[in-house]
PDB file of C-alpha atoms in Angstrom:
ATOM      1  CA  UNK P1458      51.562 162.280  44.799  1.00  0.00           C
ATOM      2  CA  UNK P1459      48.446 160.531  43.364  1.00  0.00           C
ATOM      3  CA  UNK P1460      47.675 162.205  40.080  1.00  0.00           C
ATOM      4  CA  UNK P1461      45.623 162.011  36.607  1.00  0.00           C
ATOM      5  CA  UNK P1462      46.830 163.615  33.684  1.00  0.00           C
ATOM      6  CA  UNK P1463      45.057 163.715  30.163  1.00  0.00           C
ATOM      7  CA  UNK P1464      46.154 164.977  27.142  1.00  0.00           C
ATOM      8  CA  UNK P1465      45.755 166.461  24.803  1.00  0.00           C
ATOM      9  CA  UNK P1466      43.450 169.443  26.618  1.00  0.00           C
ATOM     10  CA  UNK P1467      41.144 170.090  23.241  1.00  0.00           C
ATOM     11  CA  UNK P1468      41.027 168.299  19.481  1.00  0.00           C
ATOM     12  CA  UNK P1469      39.159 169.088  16.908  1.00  0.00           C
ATOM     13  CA  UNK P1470      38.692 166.327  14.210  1.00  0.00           C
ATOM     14  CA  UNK P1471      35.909 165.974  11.166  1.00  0.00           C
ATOM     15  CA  UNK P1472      33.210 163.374  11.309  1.00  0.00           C
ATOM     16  CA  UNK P1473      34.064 160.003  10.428  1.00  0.00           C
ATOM     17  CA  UNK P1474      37.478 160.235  11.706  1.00  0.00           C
ATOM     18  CA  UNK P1475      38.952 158.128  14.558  1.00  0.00           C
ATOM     19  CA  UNK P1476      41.289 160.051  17.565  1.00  0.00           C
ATOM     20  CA  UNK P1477      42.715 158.548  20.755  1.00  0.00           C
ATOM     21  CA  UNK P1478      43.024 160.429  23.838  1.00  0.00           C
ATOM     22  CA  UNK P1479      45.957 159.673  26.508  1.00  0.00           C
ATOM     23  CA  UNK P1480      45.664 159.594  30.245  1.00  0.00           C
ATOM     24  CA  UNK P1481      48.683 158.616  32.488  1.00  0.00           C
ATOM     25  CA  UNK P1482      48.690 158.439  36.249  1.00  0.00           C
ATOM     26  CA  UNK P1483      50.702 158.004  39.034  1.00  0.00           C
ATOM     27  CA  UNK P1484      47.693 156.511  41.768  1.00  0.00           C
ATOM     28  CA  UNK P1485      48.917 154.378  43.882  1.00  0.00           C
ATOM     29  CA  UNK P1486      47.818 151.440  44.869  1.00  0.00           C
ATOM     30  CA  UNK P1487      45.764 151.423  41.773  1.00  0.00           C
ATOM     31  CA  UNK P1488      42.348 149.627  41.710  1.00  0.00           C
ATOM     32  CA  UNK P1489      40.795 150.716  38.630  1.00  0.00           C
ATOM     33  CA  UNK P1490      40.657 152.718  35.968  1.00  0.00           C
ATOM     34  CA  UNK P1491      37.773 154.846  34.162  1.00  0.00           C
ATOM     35  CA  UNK P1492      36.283 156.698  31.655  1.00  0.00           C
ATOM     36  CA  UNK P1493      33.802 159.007  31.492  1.00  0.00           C
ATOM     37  CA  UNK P1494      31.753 160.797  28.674  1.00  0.00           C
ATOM     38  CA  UNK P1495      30.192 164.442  29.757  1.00  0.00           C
ATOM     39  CA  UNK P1496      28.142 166.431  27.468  1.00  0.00           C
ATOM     40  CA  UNK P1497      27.707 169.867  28.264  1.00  0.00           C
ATOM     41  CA  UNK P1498      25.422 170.761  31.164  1.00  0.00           C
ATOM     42  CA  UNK P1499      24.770 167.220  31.996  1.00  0.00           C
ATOM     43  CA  UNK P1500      26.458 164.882  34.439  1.00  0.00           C
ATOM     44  CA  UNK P1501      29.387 162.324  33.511  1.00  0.00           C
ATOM     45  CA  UNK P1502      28.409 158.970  31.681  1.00  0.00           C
ATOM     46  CA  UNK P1503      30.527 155.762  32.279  1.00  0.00           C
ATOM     47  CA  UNK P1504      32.105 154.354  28.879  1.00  0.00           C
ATOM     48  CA  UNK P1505      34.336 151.824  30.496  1.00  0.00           C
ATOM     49  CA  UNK P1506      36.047 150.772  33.731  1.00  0.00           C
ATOM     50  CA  UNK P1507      39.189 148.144  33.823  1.00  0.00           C
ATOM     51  CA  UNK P1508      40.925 146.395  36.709  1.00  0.00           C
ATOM     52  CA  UNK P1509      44.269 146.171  36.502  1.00  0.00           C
ATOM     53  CA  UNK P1510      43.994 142.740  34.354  1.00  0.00           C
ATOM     54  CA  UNK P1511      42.732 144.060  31.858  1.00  0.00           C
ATOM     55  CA  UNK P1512      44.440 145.603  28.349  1.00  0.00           C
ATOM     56  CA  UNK P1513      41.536 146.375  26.842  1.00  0.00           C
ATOM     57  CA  UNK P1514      37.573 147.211  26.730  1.00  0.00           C
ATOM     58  CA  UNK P1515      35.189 147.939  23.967  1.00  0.00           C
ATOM     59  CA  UNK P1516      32.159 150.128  24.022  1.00  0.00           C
ATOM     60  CA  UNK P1517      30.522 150.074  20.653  1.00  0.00           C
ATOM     61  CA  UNK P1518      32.500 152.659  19.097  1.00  0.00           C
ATOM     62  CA  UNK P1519      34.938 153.588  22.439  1.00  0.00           C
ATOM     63  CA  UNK P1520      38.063 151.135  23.032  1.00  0.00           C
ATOM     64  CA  UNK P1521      40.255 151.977  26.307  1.00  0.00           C
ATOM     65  CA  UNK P1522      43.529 150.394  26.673  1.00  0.00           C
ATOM     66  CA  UNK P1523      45.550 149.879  29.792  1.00  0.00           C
ATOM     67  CA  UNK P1524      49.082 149.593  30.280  1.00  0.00           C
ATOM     68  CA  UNK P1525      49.223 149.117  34.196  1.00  0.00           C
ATOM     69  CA  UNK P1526      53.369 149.145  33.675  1.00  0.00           C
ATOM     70  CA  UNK P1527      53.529 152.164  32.330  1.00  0.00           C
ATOM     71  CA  UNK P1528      50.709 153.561  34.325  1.00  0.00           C
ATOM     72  CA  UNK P1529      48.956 155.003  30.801  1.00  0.00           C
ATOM     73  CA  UNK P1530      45.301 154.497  29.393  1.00  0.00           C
ATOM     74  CA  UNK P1531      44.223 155.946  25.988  1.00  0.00           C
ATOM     75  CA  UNK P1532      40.307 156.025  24.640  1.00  0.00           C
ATOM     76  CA  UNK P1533      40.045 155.388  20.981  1.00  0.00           C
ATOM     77  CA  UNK P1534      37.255 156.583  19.248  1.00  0.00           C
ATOM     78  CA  UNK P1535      36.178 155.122  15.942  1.00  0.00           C
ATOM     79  CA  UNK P1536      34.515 156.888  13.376  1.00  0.00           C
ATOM     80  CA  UNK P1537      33.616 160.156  15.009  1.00  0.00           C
ATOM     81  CA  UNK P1538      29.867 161.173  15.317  1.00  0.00           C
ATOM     82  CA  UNK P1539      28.767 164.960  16.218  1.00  0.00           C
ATOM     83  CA  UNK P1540      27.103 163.590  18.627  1.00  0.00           C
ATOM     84  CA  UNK P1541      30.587 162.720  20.433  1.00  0.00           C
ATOM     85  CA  UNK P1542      31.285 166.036  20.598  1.00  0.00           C
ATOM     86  CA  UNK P1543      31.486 166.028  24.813  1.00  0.00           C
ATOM     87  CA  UNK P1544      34.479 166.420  27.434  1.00  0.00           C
ATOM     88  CA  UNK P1545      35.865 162.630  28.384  1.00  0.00           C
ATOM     89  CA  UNK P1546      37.682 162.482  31.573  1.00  0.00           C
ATOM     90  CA  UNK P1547      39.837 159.671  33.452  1.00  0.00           C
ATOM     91  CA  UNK P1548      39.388 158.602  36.788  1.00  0.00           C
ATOM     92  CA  UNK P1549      41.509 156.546  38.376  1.00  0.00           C
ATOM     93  CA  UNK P1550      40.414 154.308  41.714  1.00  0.00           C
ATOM     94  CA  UNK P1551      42.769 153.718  44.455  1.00  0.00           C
ATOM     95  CA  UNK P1552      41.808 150.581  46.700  1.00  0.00           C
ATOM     96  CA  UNK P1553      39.076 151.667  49.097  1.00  0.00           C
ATOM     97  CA  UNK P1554      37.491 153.858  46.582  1.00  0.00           C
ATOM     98  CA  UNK P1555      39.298 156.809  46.420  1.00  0.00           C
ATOM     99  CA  UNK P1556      38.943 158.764  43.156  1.00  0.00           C
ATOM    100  CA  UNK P1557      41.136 160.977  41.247  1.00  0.00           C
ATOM    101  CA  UNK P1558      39.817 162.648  38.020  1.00  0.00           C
ATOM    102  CA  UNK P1559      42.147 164.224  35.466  1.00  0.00           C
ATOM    103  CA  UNK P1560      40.659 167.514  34.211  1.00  0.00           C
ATOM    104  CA  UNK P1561      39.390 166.118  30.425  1.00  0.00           C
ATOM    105  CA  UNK P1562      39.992 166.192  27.140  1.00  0.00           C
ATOM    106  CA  UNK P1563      37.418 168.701  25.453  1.00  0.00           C
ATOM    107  CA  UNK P1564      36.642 166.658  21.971  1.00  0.00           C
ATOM    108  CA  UNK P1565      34.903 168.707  19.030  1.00  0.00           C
ATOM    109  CA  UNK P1566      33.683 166.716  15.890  1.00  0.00           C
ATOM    110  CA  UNK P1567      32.834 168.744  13.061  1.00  0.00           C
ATOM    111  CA  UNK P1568      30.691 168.280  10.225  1.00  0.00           C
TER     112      UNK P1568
ATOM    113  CA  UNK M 282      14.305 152.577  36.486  1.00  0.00           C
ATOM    114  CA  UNK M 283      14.511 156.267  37.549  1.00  0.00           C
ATOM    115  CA  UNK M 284      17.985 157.844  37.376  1.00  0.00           C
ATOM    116  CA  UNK M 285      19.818 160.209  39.883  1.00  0.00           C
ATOM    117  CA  UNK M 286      17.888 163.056  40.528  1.00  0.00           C
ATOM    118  CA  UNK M 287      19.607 166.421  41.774  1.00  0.00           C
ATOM    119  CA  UNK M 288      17.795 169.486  43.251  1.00  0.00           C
ATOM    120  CA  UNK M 289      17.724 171.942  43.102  1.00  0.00           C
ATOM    121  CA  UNK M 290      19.236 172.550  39.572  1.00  0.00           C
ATOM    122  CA  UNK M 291      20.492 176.107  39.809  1.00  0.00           C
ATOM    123  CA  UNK M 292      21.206 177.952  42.930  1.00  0.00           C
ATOM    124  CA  UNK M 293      22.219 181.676  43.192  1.00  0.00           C
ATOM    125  CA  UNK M 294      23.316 182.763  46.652  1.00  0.00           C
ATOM    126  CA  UNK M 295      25.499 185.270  48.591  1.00  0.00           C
ATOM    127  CA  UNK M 296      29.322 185.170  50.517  1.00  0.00           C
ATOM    128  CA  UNK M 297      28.357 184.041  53.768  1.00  0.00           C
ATOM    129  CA  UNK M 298      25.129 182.648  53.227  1.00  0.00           C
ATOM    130  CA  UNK M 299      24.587 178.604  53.914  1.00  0.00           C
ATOM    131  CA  UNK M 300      23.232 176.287  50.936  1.00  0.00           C
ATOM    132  CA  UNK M 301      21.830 172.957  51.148  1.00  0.00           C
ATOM    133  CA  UNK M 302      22.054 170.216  48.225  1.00  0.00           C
ATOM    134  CA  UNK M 303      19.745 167.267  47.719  1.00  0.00           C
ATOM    135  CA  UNK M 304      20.592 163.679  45.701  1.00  0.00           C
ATOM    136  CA  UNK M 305      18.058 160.883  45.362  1.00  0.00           C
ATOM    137  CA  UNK M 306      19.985 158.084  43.886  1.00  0.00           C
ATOM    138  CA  UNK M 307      18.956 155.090  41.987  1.00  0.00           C
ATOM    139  CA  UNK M 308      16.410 152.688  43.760  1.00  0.00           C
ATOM    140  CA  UNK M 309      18.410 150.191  45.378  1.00  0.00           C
ATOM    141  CA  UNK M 310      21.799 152.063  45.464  1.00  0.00           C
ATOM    142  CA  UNK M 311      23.296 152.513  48.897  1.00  0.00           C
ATOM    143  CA  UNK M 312      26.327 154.373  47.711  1.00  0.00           C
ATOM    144  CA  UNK M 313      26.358 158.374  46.713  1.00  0.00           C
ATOM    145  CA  UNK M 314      29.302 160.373  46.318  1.00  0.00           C
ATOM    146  CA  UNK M 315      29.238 163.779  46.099  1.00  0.00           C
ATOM    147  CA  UNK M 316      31.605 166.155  43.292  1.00  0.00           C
ATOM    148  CA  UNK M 317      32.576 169.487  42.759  1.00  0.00           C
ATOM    149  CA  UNK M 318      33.358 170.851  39.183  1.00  0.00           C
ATOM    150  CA  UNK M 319      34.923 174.206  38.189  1.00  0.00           C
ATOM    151  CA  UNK M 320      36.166 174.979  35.069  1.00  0.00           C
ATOM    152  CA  UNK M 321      39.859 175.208  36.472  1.00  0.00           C
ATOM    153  CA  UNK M 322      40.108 172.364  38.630  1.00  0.00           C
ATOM    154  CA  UNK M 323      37.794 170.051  36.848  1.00  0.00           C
ATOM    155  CA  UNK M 324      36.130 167.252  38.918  1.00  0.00           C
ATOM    156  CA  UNK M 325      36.404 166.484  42.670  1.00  0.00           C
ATOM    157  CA  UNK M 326      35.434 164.274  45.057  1.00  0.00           C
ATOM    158  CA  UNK M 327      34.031 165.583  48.467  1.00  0.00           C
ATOM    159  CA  UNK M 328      32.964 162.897  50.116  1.00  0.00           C
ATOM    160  CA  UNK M 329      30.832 159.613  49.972  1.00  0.00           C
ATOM    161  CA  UNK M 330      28.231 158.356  52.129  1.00  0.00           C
ATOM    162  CA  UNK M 331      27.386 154.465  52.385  1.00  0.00           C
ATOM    163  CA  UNK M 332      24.248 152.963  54.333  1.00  0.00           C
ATOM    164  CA  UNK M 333      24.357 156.693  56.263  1.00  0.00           C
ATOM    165  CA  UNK M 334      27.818 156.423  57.176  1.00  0.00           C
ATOM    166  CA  UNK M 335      30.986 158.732  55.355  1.00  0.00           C
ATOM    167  CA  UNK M 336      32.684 155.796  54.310  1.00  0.00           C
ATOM    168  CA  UNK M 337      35.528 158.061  52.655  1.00  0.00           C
ATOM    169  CA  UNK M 338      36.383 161.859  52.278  1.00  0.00           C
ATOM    170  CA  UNK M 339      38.145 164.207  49.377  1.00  0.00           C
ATOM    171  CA  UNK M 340      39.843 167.402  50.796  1.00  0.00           C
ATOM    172  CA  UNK M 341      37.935 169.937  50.897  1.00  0.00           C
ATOM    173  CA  UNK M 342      37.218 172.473  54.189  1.00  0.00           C
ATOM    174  CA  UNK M 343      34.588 171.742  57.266  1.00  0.00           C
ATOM    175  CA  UNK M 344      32.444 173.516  55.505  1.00  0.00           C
ATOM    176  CA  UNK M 345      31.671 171.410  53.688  1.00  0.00           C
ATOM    177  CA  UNK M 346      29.649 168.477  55.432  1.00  0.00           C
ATOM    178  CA  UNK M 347      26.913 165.951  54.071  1.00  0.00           C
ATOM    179  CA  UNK M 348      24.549 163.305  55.661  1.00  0.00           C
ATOM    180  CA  UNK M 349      22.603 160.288  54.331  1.00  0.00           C
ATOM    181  CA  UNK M 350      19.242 159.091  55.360  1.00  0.00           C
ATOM    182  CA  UNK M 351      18.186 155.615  55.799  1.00  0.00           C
ATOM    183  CA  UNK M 352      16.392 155.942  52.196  1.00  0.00           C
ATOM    184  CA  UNK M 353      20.030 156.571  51.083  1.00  0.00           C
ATOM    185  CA  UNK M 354      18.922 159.787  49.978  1.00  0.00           C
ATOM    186  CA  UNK M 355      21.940 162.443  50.689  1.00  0.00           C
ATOM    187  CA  UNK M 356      22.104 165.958  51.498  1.00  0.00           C
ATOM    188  CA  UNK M 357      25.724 168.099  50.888  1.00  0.00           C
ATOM    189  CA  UNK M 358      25.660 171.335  52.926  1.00  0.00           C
ATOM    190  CA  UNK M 359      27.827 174.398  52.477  1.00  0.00           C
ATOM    191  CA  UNK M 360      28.037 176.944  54.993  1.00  0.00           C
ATOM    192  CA  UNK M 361      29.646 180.272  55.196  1.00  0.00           C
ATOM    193  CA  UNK M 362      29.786 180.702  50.903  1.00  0.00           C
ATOM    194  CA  UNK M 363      32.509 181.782  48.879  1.00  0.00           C
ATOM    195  CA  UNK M 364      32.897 182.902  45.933  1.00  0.00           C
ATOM    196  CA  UNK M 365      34.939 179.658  45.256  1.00  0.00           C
ATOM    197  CA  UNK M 366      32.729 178.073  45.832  1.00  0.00           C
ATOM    198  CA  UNK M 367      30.777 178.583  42.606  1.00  0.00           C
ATOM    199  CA  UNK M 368      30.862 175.245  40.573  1.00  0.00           C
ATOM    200  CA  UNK M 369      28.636 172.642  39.572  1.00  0.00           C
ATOM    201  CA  UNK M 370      27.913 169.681  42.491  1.00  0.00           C
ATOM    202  CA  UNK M 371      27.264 166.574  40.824  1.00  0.00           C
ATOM    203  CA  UNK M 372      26.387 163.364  43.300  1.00  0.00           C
ATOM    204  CA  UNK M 373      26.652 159.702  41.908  1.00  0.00           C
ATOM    205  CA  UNK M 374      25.354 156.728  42.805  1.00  0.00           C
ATOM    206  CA  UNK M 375      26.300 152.991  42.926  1.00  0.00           C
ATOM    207  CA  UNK M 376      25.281 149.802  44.862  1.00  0.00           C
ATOM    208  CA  UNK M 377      28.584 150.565  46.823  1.00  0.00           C
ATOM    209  CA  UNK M 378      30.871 148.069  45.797  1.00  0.00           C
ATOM    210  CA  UNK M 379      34.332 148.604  44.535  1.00  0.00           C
ATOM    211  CA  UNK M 380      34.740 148.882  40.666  1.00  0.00           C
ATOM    212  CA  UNK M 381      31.748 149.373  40.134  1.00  0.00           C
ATOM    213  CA  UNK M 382      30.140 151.918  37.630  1.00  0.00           C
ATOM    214  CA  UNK M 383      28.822 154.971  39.318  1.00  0.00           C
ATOM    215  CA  UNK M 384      25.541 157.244  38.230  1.00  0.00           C
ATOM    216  CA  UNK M 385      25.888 160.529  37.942  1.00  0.00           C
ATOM    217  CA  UNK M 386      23.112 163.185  38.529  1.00  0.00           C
ATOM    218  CA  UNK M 387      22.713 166.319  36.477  1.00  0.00           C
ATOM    219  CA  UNK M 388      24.161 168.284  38.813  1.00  0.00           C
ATOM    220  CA  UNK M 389      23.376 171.775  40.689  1.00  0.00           C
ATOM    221  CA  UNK M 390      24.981 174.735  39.076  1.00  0.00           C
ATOM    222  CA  UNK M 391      25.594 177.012  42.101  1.00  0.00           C
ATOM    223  CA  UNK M 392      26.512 180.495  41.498  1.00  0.00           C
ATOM    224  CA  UNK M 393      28.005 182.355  44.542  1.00  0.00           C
ATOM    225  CA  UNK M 394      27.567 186.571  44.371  1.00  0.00           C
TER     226      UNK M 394
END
């Protein structure tokens, strides 16, 4: 069964810090893989997307990894902002197009 | 360069009744995709339309159906509402090639009574 799962569901951290959040799938055959930045109310925002070549991808402060053995991706955020504050969900493409969205990691940064 | 506009944004209607979403994507883009998002399941994918053609489908019921005009402008219609059916519809755009960053709208917040 194709499937997105992201973890953990909520964090909390202080401004200035860094945090990673995990997504590992099981989508089959895999295409690509990306993430998305949604503030509340407003519609998702790409951050990154990565083929299945490719270990890693910068974003000014957002860095996904890709491990396409292991089927796992993580987002790494440095030095928090409130302004990242926002739920960041993984999608993962099967060939032809075919999305599958885990359900988000809801990220707070406090002042 | 205009983004992806969504109307209307908010929508309150009743079980039974039939609703009809609009999505203007990006100048250019040939591609839109239409989403639903609840709380509980998070995001899904109904269906996407390329050059006026459903080029792929999620899994969602009949009632659910869409069209695309030859401006690539899209329309998602639900009929027969549920109260399930309450979620926010996001469409996205792209030029319609694979791996390639998609542009979402704002979305249309509809509220089922």
């Amino acid at each position: 069964k194709n499937q997105v799962e992201q973890s953990p569901q909520s964090l909390i951290i202080l401004e200035g810090k860094n945090c990673t959040l995990q997504c590992n799938y099981t989508v089959s055959p895999f295409s690509n893989l990306r993430w998305y930045k949604q503030d509340t109310g407003r519609g998702p925002v790409s951050l990154t997307i990565m083929t299945f070549s490719e270990n890693t991808k910068s974003n000014r402060r957002y860095t996904a990894t890709l491990d396409a053995d292991t089927k796992q991706s993580s987002l790494h955020i440095t030095a928090s902002q409130l302004s990242d504050s926002a739920s960041y969900i993984c999608v993962v493409s099967r060939t032809g197009n075919q999305f599958y969205f885990g359900t988000g990691t809801s990220l707070t940064v406090i002042p | 360069k205009a983004g992806v506009t969504q109307t209307p944004r908010y929508l309150i209607k009743t079980r039974g009744q039939q609703v009809t979403l609009s999505c203007s994507p990006i100048s250019g883009h040939r591609s839109v995709s239409w989403y639903q998002q609840t709380p509980g399941q998070g995001l899904q994918f109904l269906f996407e339309y390329f050059s006026e053609t459903q080029r792929n489908k999620g899994n969602f019921p009949g009632r659910f159906s869409g069209r695309q005009f030859s401006n690539s402008r899209s329309e998602m219609n639900v009929s027969t509402l549920e109260l399930g059916d309450s979620a926010l519809y996001l469409c996205a755009s792209s030029w319609g090639q694979e791996g390639e960053t998609q542009y979402f709208g704002p979305g249309t917040r509809l509220l089922v009574l």
